[in-house]
Amino acid sequence: MPDTATPDSTGTDAAAPYEPTGRTVPSRAGQRASYDRELVHSILDEAYLCHLGFVRDGAPVVLPTLFGRVGERLYVHGSTGSRPLRDTRAADPGMAVCLTVTHVDGLVLARSAFHHSMNYRSVVVHGIARTVTDPEERRVALDAIVDQVVPGRSADSRPADAKELAATAVIRLDLEELSAKVRTGGPNDDPADLSLPYWAGVVPLARGYAAPVPSDDLDPTVPVPDYLTAL
Amino acid sequence: MPDTATPDSTGTDAAAPYEPTGRTVPSRAGQRASYDRELVHSILDEAYLCHLGFVRDGAPVVLPTLFGRVGERLYVHGSTGSRPLRDTRAADPGMAVCLTVTHVDGLVLARSAFHHSMNYRSVVVHGIARTVTDPEERRVALDAIVDQVVPGRSADSRPADAKELAATAVIRLDLEELSAKVRTGGPNDDPADLSLPYWAGVVPLARGYAAPVPSDDLDPTVPVPDYLTAL
């Protein structure tokens, strides 16, 4: 721990890397793994979609869902009637989950089929998801999930009312046991393959948004907000 | 089953929808679920990345990985040393997995925070992954994984040699127990919210590729192939 680091209010050292564990140390390509807190946060914050894994009747289930990050906690919400959220409520102390976020940055084309790859950044979080019951934490979490998709949007929409809140379950997963994995750069061809007549390099992915499409029933005097043009 | 449908060589009716099961019928938003074979194939074929879930020591693990589709089979490959592929080989008759593919098509902004959503298309496949040992099936699968990323690329690269093949494990998951889920359209605001002064509509996602970046060590006389400019 560097001398300059100061623990934050939760006792977490905001500069220290996450602690590797048996299941967060990869069995191969270990040079791609990282426990750097800032890197992990940046990968999470660039995303709003995760793939949430849990076990039902002994078999894995992986569902795409929105998430939000608040400090060292991730939040996922859903209908109180949805199965993973019901399962979490029923489990004591919570439900074992794995929450994964992946960005593909480029396609890596090598001369050999074997060395084809992707440039990507991913975070895999392991832990126990717990139902959030505190009203203030639920409010903060729901705002965070909306703002993770469109920063600034939660303050520019109608907050959930009592009936909507009653229909919404929120679960929390602490950022404790996790790793990031990053691949960058060009193909790693074998020296003997370099003179083969195949194109080799990287095709970068272009990401972005098209122009916002207003609802048919939108009052035409409502302008496109700045936080959307900034996306 | 329509009268005109004829089973293909595997005995699968190529036009019939997939058969829903207890775990592929959603507990809510059932109107978004589909078992249409053509829709499922189209969602899978537009992707090359999936999130593969499995259970290790009773806990879920979700990893991003490439896949390829050949008819009614999905293939995933990896190092023979990687844990999920080792686990599959060790398990008899295979390893329970859940393979999920998701496309986000648009951000759906409603006047109410509660009705915020995403337009998306996803496929969730449940089943038993089995190690592929037949050399010809392995070859077809490895080509399919490369061609899923860049159609046409497997024929324009050096095929795997014996040593590379020995280091590569391939697993197969049959398309039997699965569902697609699709959301389209604008926000579903409550009638009482329509006059609120918040922008509402959809922000479509733009997807694409930037110009291919050749390797530093690429012979400058090798042109960018047509299948890359066509991406």
Short mmCIF file of C-alpha atoms in Angstrom, two decimals:
data_model
loop_
_atom_site.label_atom_id
_atom_site.label_comp_id
_atom_site.label_asym_id
_atom_site.label_seq_id
_atom_site.Cartn_x
_atom_site.Cartn_y
_atom_site.Cartn_z
CA MET A 1 0.00 0.00 0.00
CA PRO A 2 1.60 3.33 -0.99
CA ASP A 3 2.30 5.75 1.85
CA THR A 4 0.11 8.40 0.29
CA ALA A 5 -2.99 6.23 0.14
CA THR A 6 -5.79 7.11 2.51
CA PRO A 7 -8.66 4.74 3.19
CA ASP A 8 -12.07 6.11 2.24
CA SER A 9 -15.10 6.03 4.51
CA THR A 10 -15.75 2.34 3.78
CA GLY A 11 -12.22 1.45 4.86
CA THR A 12 -11.20 0.68 1.27
CA ASP A 13 -7.88 2.01 0.10
CA ALA A 14 -8.94 3.89 -3.01
CA ALA A 15 -5.52 3.49 -4.66
CA ALA A 16 -4.72 -0.12 -3.78
CA PRO A 17 -5.29 -2.85 -6.34
CA TYR A 18 -7.91 -5.53 -5.72
CA GLU A 19 -6.58 -8.64 -3.97
CA PRO A 20 -6.23 -11.62 -6.36
CA THR A 21 -7.88 -14.87 -5.25
CA GLY A 22 -7.85 -18.44 -6.53
CA ARG A 23 -10.67 -17.77 -8.94
CA THR A 24 -9.48 -14.40 -10.20
CA VAL A 25 -6.00 -15.55 -11.23
CA PRO A 26 -6.34 -16.90 -14.79
CA SER A 27 -5.02 -20.36 -15.60
CA ARG A 28 -3.39 -18.93 -18.74
CA ALA A 29 -2.60 -15.59 -20.46
CA GLY A 30 -1.91 -14.23 -16.99
CA GLN A 31 -0.10 -11.21 -18.45
CA ARG A 32 -3.49 -9.93 -19.60
CA ALA A 33 -4.98 -9.93 -16.09
CA SER A 34 -5.07 -6.82 -13.93
CA TYR A 35 -6.34 -5.93 -10.48
CA ASP A 36 -5.83 -2.20 -10.90
CA ARG A 37 -8.72 -0.37 -9.29
CA GLU A 38 -8.72 2.58 -11.68
CA LEU A 39 -8.61 0.32 -14.74
CA VAL A 40 -11.46 -1.80 -13.40
CA HIS A 41 -13.58 1.28 -12.71
CA SER A 42 -12.90 2.70 -16.18
CA ILE A 43 -13.95 -0.53 -17.91
CA LEU A 44 -17.13 -0.72 -15.81
CA ASP A 45 -17.97 2.95 -16.28
CA GLU A 46 -17.73 2.78 -20.06
CA ALA A 47 -20.46 0.10 -20.02
CA TYR A 48 -24.08 -0.09 -18.92
CA LEU A 49 -24.80 -3.65 -19.99
CA CYS A 50 -23.44 -6.63 -18.12
CA HIS A 51 -23.98 -10.37 -18.34
CA LEU A 52 -25.11 -11.69 -14.97
CA GLY A 53 -24.55 -15.36 -14.23
CA PHE A 54 -26.17 -17.36 -11.47
CA VAL A 55 -26.99 -20.99 -10.74
CA ARG A 56 -30.53 -22.35 -10.88
CA ASP A 57 -31.25 -26.03 -10.19
CA GLY A 58 -27.52 -26.73 -10.49
CA ALA A 59 -27.22 -25.24 -13.99
CA PRO A 60 -25.77 -21.88 -15.03
CA VAL A 61 -27.96 -19.06 -16.33
CA VAL A 62 -26.51 -15.96 -18.03
CA LEU A 63 -28.77 -12.96 -18.65
CA PRO A 64 -27.99 -9.53 -20.12
CA THR A 65 -29.01 -6.71 -17.82
CA LEU A 66 -28.27 -3.07 -17.01
CA PHE A 67 -26.08 -2.19 -14.04
CA GLY A 68 -24.85 0.89 -12.23
CA ARG A 69 -21.66 1.49 -10.22
CA VAL A 70 -21.55 3.54 -7.02
CA GLY A 71 -18.04 3.50 -5.56
CA GLU A 72 -17.15 -0.10 -4.76
CA ARG A 73 -20.65 -1.44 -5.31
CA LEU A 74 -22.52 -2.56 -8.42
CA TYR A 75 -26.30 -2.51 -8.58
CA VAL A 76 -28.72 -4.43 -10.78
CA HIS A 77 -32.46 -3.91 -10.76
CA GLY A 78 -35.46 -5.73 -12.07
CA SER A 79 -39.06 -6.61 -11.49
CA THR A 80 -39.73 -8.09 -8.07
CA GLY A 81 -41.29 -10.95 -10.06
CA SER A 82 -38.19 -11.78 -12.13
CA ARG A 83 -36.55 -15.04 -11.21
CA PRO A 84 -32.97 -13.98 -10.35
CA LEU A 85 -34.27 -11.19 -8.12
CA ARG A 86 -36.74 -13.56 -6.44
CA ASP A 87 -33.94 -16.12 -6.03
CA THR A 88 -31.70 -13.50 -4.40
CA ARG A 89 -34.42 -12.56 -1.94
CA ALA A 90 -35.04 -16.21 -1.09
CA ALA A 91 -31.35 -17.02 -0.57
CA ASP A 92 -29.61 -16.36 2.73
CA PRO A 93 -27.28 -14.42 2.83
CA GLY A 94 -27.69 -13.89 -0.91
CA MET A 95 -27.12 -15.48 -4.28
CA ALA A 96 -23.74 -16.40 -5.76
CA VAL A 97 -23.31 -14.47 -8.99
CA CYS A 98 -20.71 -13.65 -11.58
CA LEU A 99 -21.10 -10.28 -13.29
CA THR A 100 -19.12 -9.75 -16.49
CA VAL A 101 -18.60 -6.63 -18.60
CA THR A 102 -16.84 -6.81 -21.98
CA HIS A 103 -15.79 -4.22 -24.55
CA VAL A 104 -14.52 -5.42 -27.92
CA ASP A 105 -12.07 -2.83 -29.28
CA GLY A 106 -10.78 -4.53 -32.40
CA LEU A 107 -10.56 -7.70 -34.47
CA VAL A 108 -7.03 -9.05 -34.62
CA LEU A 109 -6.28 -10.82 -37.89
CA ALA A 110 -3.09 -12.87 -37.98
CA ARG A 111 -1.57 -14.72 -40.94
CA SER A 112 -2.34 -17.98 -39.12
CA ALA A 113 -5.90 -18.91 -38.15
CA PHE A 114 -4.50 -19.98 -34.77
CA HIS A 115 -3.31 -16.49 -33.80
CA HIS A 116 -6.55 -14.70 -34.63
CA SER A 117 -7.75 -12.80 -31.59
CA MET A 118 -9.68 -9.80 -30.31
CA ASN A 119 -8.57 -6.64 -28.62
CA TYR A 120 -10.87 -6.32 -25.65
CA ARG A 121 -11.26 -5.12 -22.11
CA SER A 122 -13.30 -7.15 -19.65
CA VAL A 123 -14.07 -7.26 -15.95
CA VAL A 124 -15.31 -10.40 -14.20
CA VAL A 125 -16.74 -9.89 -10.69
CA HIS A 126 -17.49 -12.82 -8.37
CA GLY A 127 -19.53 -12.52 -5.23
CA ILE A 128 -22.78 -12.75 -3.35
CA ALA A 129 -25.64 -10.57 -4.58
CA ARG A 130 -27.83 -9.22 -1.80
CA THR A 131 -31.23 -7.56 -1.96
CA VAL A 132 -31.08 -3.86 -1.08
CA THR A 133 -33.82 -2.81 1.29
CA ASP A 134 -32.64 0.59 2.58
CA PRO A 135 -34.85 3.19 0.81
CA GLU A 136 -32.05 5.74 0.38
CA GLU A 137 -29.60 3.15 -1.00
CA ARG A 138 -32.32 1.92 -3.39
CA ARG A 139 -32.90 5.48 -4.63
CA VAL A 140 -29.18 6.08 -5.19
CA ALA A 141 -28.85 2.72 -6.96
CA LEU A 142 -31.79 3.32 -9.31
CA ASP A 143 -30.44 6.76 -10.25
CA ALA A 144 -27.01 5.21 -10.85
CA ILE A 145 -28.44 2.58 -13.21
CA VAL A 146 -30.19 5.28 -15.30
CA ASP A 147 -27.11 7.54 -15.25
CA GLN A 148 -24.82 4.65 -16.24
CA VAL A 149 -26.74 4.48 -19.54
CA VAL A 150 -27.05 8.24 -20.09
CA PRO A 151 -25.06 10.39 -17.64
CA GLY A 152 -27.29 13.14 -16.32
CA ARG A 153 -30.57 11.50 -17.27
CA SER A 154 -31.84 10.56 -13.79
CA ALA A 155 -32.16 14.26 -12.87
CA ASP A 156 -34.14 14.88 -16.07
CA SER A 157 -36.92 12.30 -15.71
CA ARG A 158 -39.74 11.58 -13.29
CA PRO A 159 -38.41 9.63 -10.29
CA ALA A 160 -40.08 6.34 -9.41
CA ASP A 161 -43.25 6.69 -7.33
CA ALA A 162 -44.22 4.46 -4.42
CA LYS A 163 -46.00 1.92 -6.61
CA GLU A 164 -43.09 1.66 -9.06
CA LEU A 165 -40.60 1.36 -6.19
CA ALA A 166 -42.67 -1.47 -4.70
CA ALA A 167 -42.49 -3.33 -8.03
CA THR A 168 -38.72 -2.91 -8.34
CA ALA A 169 -36.09 -5.10 -6.71
CA VAL A 170 -32.49 -3.91 -6.42
CA ILE A 171 -29.53 -6.19 -5.74
CA ARG A 172 -26.00 -5.22 -4.78
CA LEU A 173 -22.67 -6.84 -5.55
CA ASP A 174 -19.54 -5.53 -3.84
CA LEU A 175 -16.37 -5.01 -5.86
CA GLU A 176 -14.09 -7.29 -3.87
CA GLU A 177 -13.22 -10.43 -5.83
CA LEU A 178 -12.62 -9.52 -9.44
CA SER A 179 -10.14 -9.14 -12.24
CA ALA A 180 -9.83 -7.16 -15.43
CA LYS A 181 -8.41 -8.60 -18.61
CA VAL A 182 -7.08 -6.47 -21.45
CA ARG A 183 -5.63 -7.32 -24.84
CA THR A 184 -4.18 -4.59 -27.06
CA GLY A 185 -1.89 -4.44 -30.07
CA GLY A 186 -1.47 -6.29 -33.32
CA PRO A 187 -1.34 -10.00 -34.16
CA ASN A 188 1.37 -12.21 -32.68
CA ASP A 189 2.30 -14.25 -35.72
CA ASP A 190 5.03 -16.86 -35.66
CA PRO A 191 8.21 -15.56 -37.36
CA ALA A 192 7.94 -18.25 -40.04
CA ASP A 193 4.49 -16.92 -41.02
CA LEU A 194 5.45 -13.28 -41.54
CA SER A 195 6.15 -13.73 -45.26
CA LEU A 196 2.83 -15.49 -45.99
CA PRO A 197 0.69 -13.58 -48.51
CA TYR A 198 -2.18 -12.91 -46.06
CA TRP A 199 -3.24 -9.47 -44.82
CA ALA A 200 -2.54 -9.04 -41.09
CA GLY A 201 -3.49 -6.29 -38.70
CA VAL A 202 -6.33 -4.94 -36.60
CA VAL A 203 -9.83 -3.84 -37.59
CA PRO A 204 -10.85 -1.32 -34.90
CA LEU A 205 -14.49 -1.24 -33.84
CA ALA A 206 -16.30 2.07 -34.23
CA ARG A 207 -18.85 2.74 -31.52
CA GLY A 208 -21.28 5.56 -31.25
CA TYR A 209 -24.87 6.68 -31.43
CA ALA A 210 -27.10 7.80 -34.26
CA ALA A 211 -29.25 10.93 -33.90
CA PRO A 212 -31.87 10.62 -31.13
CA VAL A 213 -35.34 9.71 -32.46
CA PRO A 214 -38.10 11.50 -30.49
CA SER A 215 -41.27 9.64 -29.53
CA ASP A 216 -44.24 10.21 -31.84
CA ASP A 217 -46.10 11.65 -28.88
CA LEU A 218 -43.31 14.01 -27.75
CA ASP A 219 -44.28 17.67 -27.46
CA PRO A 220 -42.24 19.18 -30.34
CA THR A 221 -41.22 22.13 -28.17
CA VAL A 222 -39.15 19.82 -25.90
CA PRO A 223 -35.55 20.17 -27.13
CA VAL A 224 -32.98 17.38 -27.34
CA PRO A 225 -31.14 17.73 -24.01
CA ASP A 226 -27.43 18.56 -23.91
CA TYR A 227 -26.54 15.26 -22.23
CA LEU A 228 -27.84 13.43 -25.33
CA THR A 229 -25.99 15.54 -27.88
CA ALA A 230 -22.88 14.98 -25.71
CA LEU A 231 -23.13 11.17 -25.95
CA MET B 1 -45.52 -28.08 -37.93
CA PRO B 2 -46.43 -26.65 -41.36
CA ASP B 3 -47.30 -29.20 -44.06
CA THR B 4 -44.54 -27.92 -46.31
CA ALA B 5 -41.75 -28.44 -43.79
CA THR B 6 -39.28 -31.21 -44.52
CA PRO B 7 -36.84 -32.49 -41.95
CA ASP B 8 -33.19 -31.94 -42.85
CA SER B 9 -30.53 -34.64 -42.70
CA THR B 10 -30.19 -34.33 -38.92
CA GLY B 11 -33.90 -34.97 -38.47
CA THR B 12 -34.46 -31.33 -37.47
CA ASP B 13 -37.37 -29.57 -39.09
CA ALA B 14 -35.58 -26.51 -40.46
CA ALA B 15 -38.75 -24.39 -40.35
CA ALA B 16 -40.19 -25.46 -37.00
CA PRO B 17 -39.66 -23.23 -33.97
CA TYR B 18 -37.60 -24.45 -31.04
CA GLU B 19 -39.59 -26.23 -28.35
CA PRO B 20 -40.06 -24.08 -25.22
CA THR B 21 -39.07 -25.69 -21.90
CA GLY B 22 -39.47 -24.72 -18.26
CA ARG B 23 -36.27 -22.71 -18.28
CA THR B 24 -36.76 -21.01 -21.63
CA VAL B 25 -40.21 -19.58 -20.86
CA PRO B 26 -39.59 -16.24 -19.12
CA SER B 27 -41.30 -15.52 -15.82
CA ARG B 28 -42.25 -12.08 -17.13
CA ALA B 29 -42.31 -9.98 -20.35
CA GLY B 30 -43.27 -13.18 -22.16
CA GLN B 31 -44.37 -11.19 -25.20
CA ARG B 32 -40.68 -10.48 -25.89
CA ALA B 33 -39.72 -14.15 -26.04
CA SER B 34 -39.46 -16.04 -29.32
CA TYR B 35 -38.53 -19.56 -30.36
CA ASP B 36 -38.41 -18.76 -34.07
CA ARG B 37 -35.52 -20.63 -35.65
CA GLU B 38 -34.76 -18.03 -38.31
CA LEU B 39 -34.80 -15.18 -35.78
CA VAL B 40 -32.50 -17.11 -33.42
CA HIS B 41 -30.05 -17.86 -36.24
CA SER B 42 -30.03 -14.22 -37.39
CA ILE B 43 -29.25 -12.94 -33.87
CA LEU B 44 -26.46 -15.49 -33.47
CA ASP B 45 -25.01 -14.86 -36.92
CA GLU B 46 -24.74 -11.11 -36.39
CA ALA B 47 -22.50 -11.79 -33.39
CA TYR B 48 -19.13 -13.43 -32.83
CA LEU B 49 -18.81 -12.78 -29.09
CA CYS B 50 -20.86 -14.66 -26.54
CA HIS B 51 -20.86 -14.82 -22.76
CA LEU B 52 -20.41 -18.42 -21.66
CA GLY B 53 -21.62 -19.38 -18.20
CA PHE B 54 -20.69 -22.51 -16.28
CA VAL B 55 -20.54 -23.65 -12.68
CA ARG B 56 -17.26 -24.17 -10.83
CA ASP B 57 -17.23 -25.26 -7.19
CA GLY B 58 -20.92 -24.44 -6.99
CA ALA B 59 -20.51 -20.84 -8.12
CA PRO B 60 -21.28 -19.32 -11.53
CA VAL B 61 -18.54 -18.13 -13.87
CA VAL B 62 -19.26 -15.98 -16.94
CA LEU B 63 -16.51 -15.46 -19.53
CA PRO B 64 -16.55 -13.61 -22.85
CA THR B 65 -15.45 -15.80 -25.74
CA LEU B 66 -15.73 -16.18 -29.51
CA PHE B 67 -18.15 -18.71 -30.97
CA GLY B 68 -19.15 -20.06 -34.37
CA ARG B 69 -22.46 -21.50 -35.60
CA VAL B 70 -22.69 -24.47 -37.97
CA GLY B 71 -26.34 -25.38 -38.56
CA GLU B 72 -27.85 -26.34 -35.22
CA ARG B 73 -24.55 -26.43 -33.37
CA LEU B 74 -22.47 -23.75 -31.68
CA TYR B 75 -18.74 -24.16 -31.19
CA VAL B 76 -16.36 -22.51 -28.74
CA HIS B 77 -12.62 -23.06 -28.75
CA GLY B 78 -9.77 -22.36 -26.42
CA SER B 79 -6.46 -23.56 -25.12
CA THR B 80 -6.49 -27.16 -23.93
CA GLY B 81 -5.14 -25.66 -20.68
CA SER B 82 -8.01 -23.23 -20.09
CA ARG B 83 -10.25 -24.14 -17.20
CA PRO B 84 -13.70 -24.35 -18.83
CA LEU B 85 -12.31 -26.54 -21.62
CA ARG B 86 -10.49 -28.76 -19.12
CA ASP B 87 -13.67 -28.96 -17.03
CA THR B 88 -15.69 -30.01 -20.09
CA ARG B 89 -13.24 -32.77 -20.90
CA ALA B 90 -13.28 -33.99 -17.31
CA ALA B 91 -17.08 -34.02 -17.06
CA ASP B 92 -19.14 -36.94 -18.29
CA PRO B 93 -21.12 -36.53 -20.53
CA GLY B 94 -20.14 -32.86 -20.61
CA MET B 95 -20.47 -29.59 -18.76
CA ALA B 96 -23.73 -27.70 -18.16
CA VAL B 97 -23.41 -24.29 -19.79
CA CYS B 98 -25.48 -21.26 -20.68
CA LEU B 99 -24.35 -19.36 -23.78
CA THR B 100 -25.78 -15.87 -24.24
CA VAL B 101 -25.53 -13.45 -27.15
CA THR B 102 -26.82 -9.87 -26.87
CA HIS B 103 -27.11 -6.98 -29.30
CA VAL B 104 -28.07 -3.56 -27.95
CA ASP B 105 -29.90 -1.64 -30.69
CA GLY B 106 -30.99 1.49 -28.86
CA LEU B 107 -31.38 3.30 -25.57
CA VAL B 108 -35.03 3.87 -24.69
CA LEU B 109 -35.57 7.07 -22.71
CA ALA B 110 -39.01 7.46 -21.13
CA ARG B 111 -40.38 10.44 -19.20
CA SER B 112 -40.34 8.25 -16.08
CA ALA B 113 -37.13 6.70 -14.77
CA PHE B 114 -39.13 3.49 -14.27
CA HIS B 115 -39.89 3.00 -17.97
CA HIS B 116 -36.34 3.49 -19.20
CA SER B 117 -35.29 0.46 -21.21
CA MET B 118 -33.13 -0.84 -24.04
CA ASN B 119 -33.98 -2.07 -27.48
CA TYR B 120 -32.09 -5.32 -27.79
CA ARG B 121 -32.01 -8.78 -29.29
CA SER B 122 -30.65 -11.67 -27.25
CA VAL B 123 -30.41 -15.44 -27.43
CA VAL B 124 -29.91 -17.61 -24.34
CA VAL B 125 -28.92 -21.24 -25.02
CA HIS B 126 -28.94 -23.88 -22.27
CA GLY B 127 -27.33 -27.26 -22.62
CA ILE B 128 -24.44 -29.63 -22.14
CA ALA B 129 -21.14 -28.67 -23.78
CA ARG B 130 -19.18 -31.63 -25.09
CA THR B 131 -15.58 -31.83 -26.24
CA VAL B 132 -15.29 -32.37 -30.00
CA THR B 133 -12.77 -35.06 -30.93
CA ASP B 134 -13.59 -35.85 -34.56
CA PRO B 135 -10.80 -34.20 -36.63
CA GLU B 136 -13.09 -33.15 -39.49
CA GLU B 137 -15.69 -31.64 -37.12
CA ARG B 138 -12.90 -29.80 -35.29
CA ARG B 139 -11.63 -28.37 -38.57
CA VAL B 140 -15.10 -27.22 -39.62
CA ALA B 141 -15.67 -25.70 -36.16
CA LEU B 142 -12.38 -23.78 -36.12
CA ASP B 143 -13.06 -22.37 -39.59
CA ALA B 144 -16.57 -21.39 -38.47
CA ILE B 145 -15.23 -19.49 -35.44
CA VAL B 146 -12.84 -17.47 -37.65
CA ASP B 147 -15.53 -16.87 -40.31
CA GLN B 148 -18.05 -15.80 -37.66
CA VAL B 149 -15.75 -12.84 -36.89
CA VAL B 150 -14.81 -12.02 -40.50
CA PRO B 151 -16.77 -13.97 -43.14
CA GLY B 152 -14.34 -15.39 -45.69
CA ARG B 153 -11.25 -15.07 -43.52
CA SER B 154 -10.62 -18.77 -42.79
CA ALA B 155 -9.89 -19.41 -46.48
CA ASP B 156 -7.42 -16.51 -46.48
CA SER B 157 -5.14 -17.49 -43.61
CA ARG B 158 -2.82 -20.36 -42.75
CA PRO B 159 -4.83 -23.29 -41.34
CA ALA B 160 -3.81 -24.68 -37.96
CA ASP B 161 -0.95 -27.17 -38.08
CA ALA B 162 -0.73 -30.37 -36.05
CA LYS B 163 0.94 -28.70 -33.08
CA GLU B 164 -1.62 -25.88 -32.97
CA LEU B 165 -4.50 -28.35 -33.30
CA ALA B 166 -3.10 -30.37 -30.39
CA ALA B 167 -3.09 -27.22 -28.24
CA THR B 168 -6.68 -26.30 -29.14
CA ALA B 169 -9.80 -27.69 -27.51
CA VAL B 170 -13.18 -27.34 -29.21
CA ILE B 171 -16.51 -27.75 -27.43
CA ARG B 172 -19.96 -28.07 -28.97
CA LEU B 173 -23.37 -26.95 -27.75
CA ASP B 174 -26.45 -28.06 -29.65
CA LEU B 175 -29.20 -25.54 -30.38
CA GLU B 176 -32.05 -27.34 -28.65
CA GLU B 177 -33.09 -25.55 -25.48
CA LEU B 178 -33.06 -21.81 -26.09
CA SER B 179 -35.05 -18.66 -26.51
CA ALA B 180 -34.62 -15.31 -28.17
CA LYS B 181 -35.80 -12.08 -26.60
CA VAL B 182 -36.40 -8.91 -28.59
CA ARG B 183 -37.48 -5.41 -27.60
CA THR B 184 -38.18 -2.79 -30.26
CA GLY B 185 -39.99 0.54 -30.41
CA GLY B 186 -40.24 3.65 -28.31
CA PRO B 187 -40.80 4.21 -24.60
CA ASN B 188 -44.01 2.96 -22.96
CA ASP B 189 -44.78 5.94 -20.76
CA ASP B 190 -47.86 6.08 -18.57
CA PRO B 191 -50.54 8.33 -20.11
CA ALA B 192 -50.32 10.71 -17.15
CA ASP B 193 -46.61 11.26 -17.87
CA LEU B 194 -46.92 12.24 -21.54
CA SER B 195 -47.17 15.95 -20.80
CA LEU B 196 -44.10 16.04 -18.54
CA PRO B 197 -41.36 18.34 -19.87
CA TYR B 198 -38.78 15.56 -20.39
CA TRP B 199 -37.41 14.46 -23.75
CA ALA B 200 -38.53 10.93 -24.66
CA GLY B 201 -37.51 8.66 -27.48
CA VAL B 202 -34.82 6.27 -28.64
CA VAL B 203 -31.11 6.81 -29.13
CA PRO B 204 -30.09 4.22 -31.76
CA LEU B 205 -26.65 2.63 -31.46
CA ALA B 206 -24.33 3.01 -34.42
CA ARG B 207 -22.11 0.01 -35.01
CA GLY B 208 -19.34 -0.41 -37.48
CA TYR B 209 -15.64 -0.67 -38.09
CA ALA B 210 -12.90 1.89 -38.60
CA ALA B 211 -10.38 1.48 -41.42
CA PRO B 212 -8.22 -1.67 -41.02
CA VAL B 213 -4.78 -0.96 -39.53
CA PRO B 214 -2.07 -3.16 -41.11
CA SER B 215 0.63 -4.75 -38.94
CA ASP B 216 3.93 -2.90 -38.84
CA ASP B 217 5.57 -5.96 -40.33
CA LEU B 218 3.04 -6.45 -43.14
CA ASP B 219 4.49 -6.58 -46.64
CA PRO B 220 3.12 -3.31 -48.10
CA THR B 221 2.27 -5.04 -51.39
CA VAL B 222 -0.41 -7.15 -49.63
CA PRO B 223 -3.72 -5.38 -50.34
CA VAL B 224 -6.63 -5.01 -47.92
CA PRO B 225 -8.84 -7.98 -48.88
CA ASP B 226 -12.37 -7.46 -50.22
CA TYR B 227 -13.95 -9.26 -47.25
CA LEU B 228 -12.53 -6.55 -44.96
CA THR B 229 -13.68 -3.58 -47.02
CA ALA B 230 -17.10 -5.29 -47.12
CA LEU B 231 -17.39 -5.41 -43.31
#
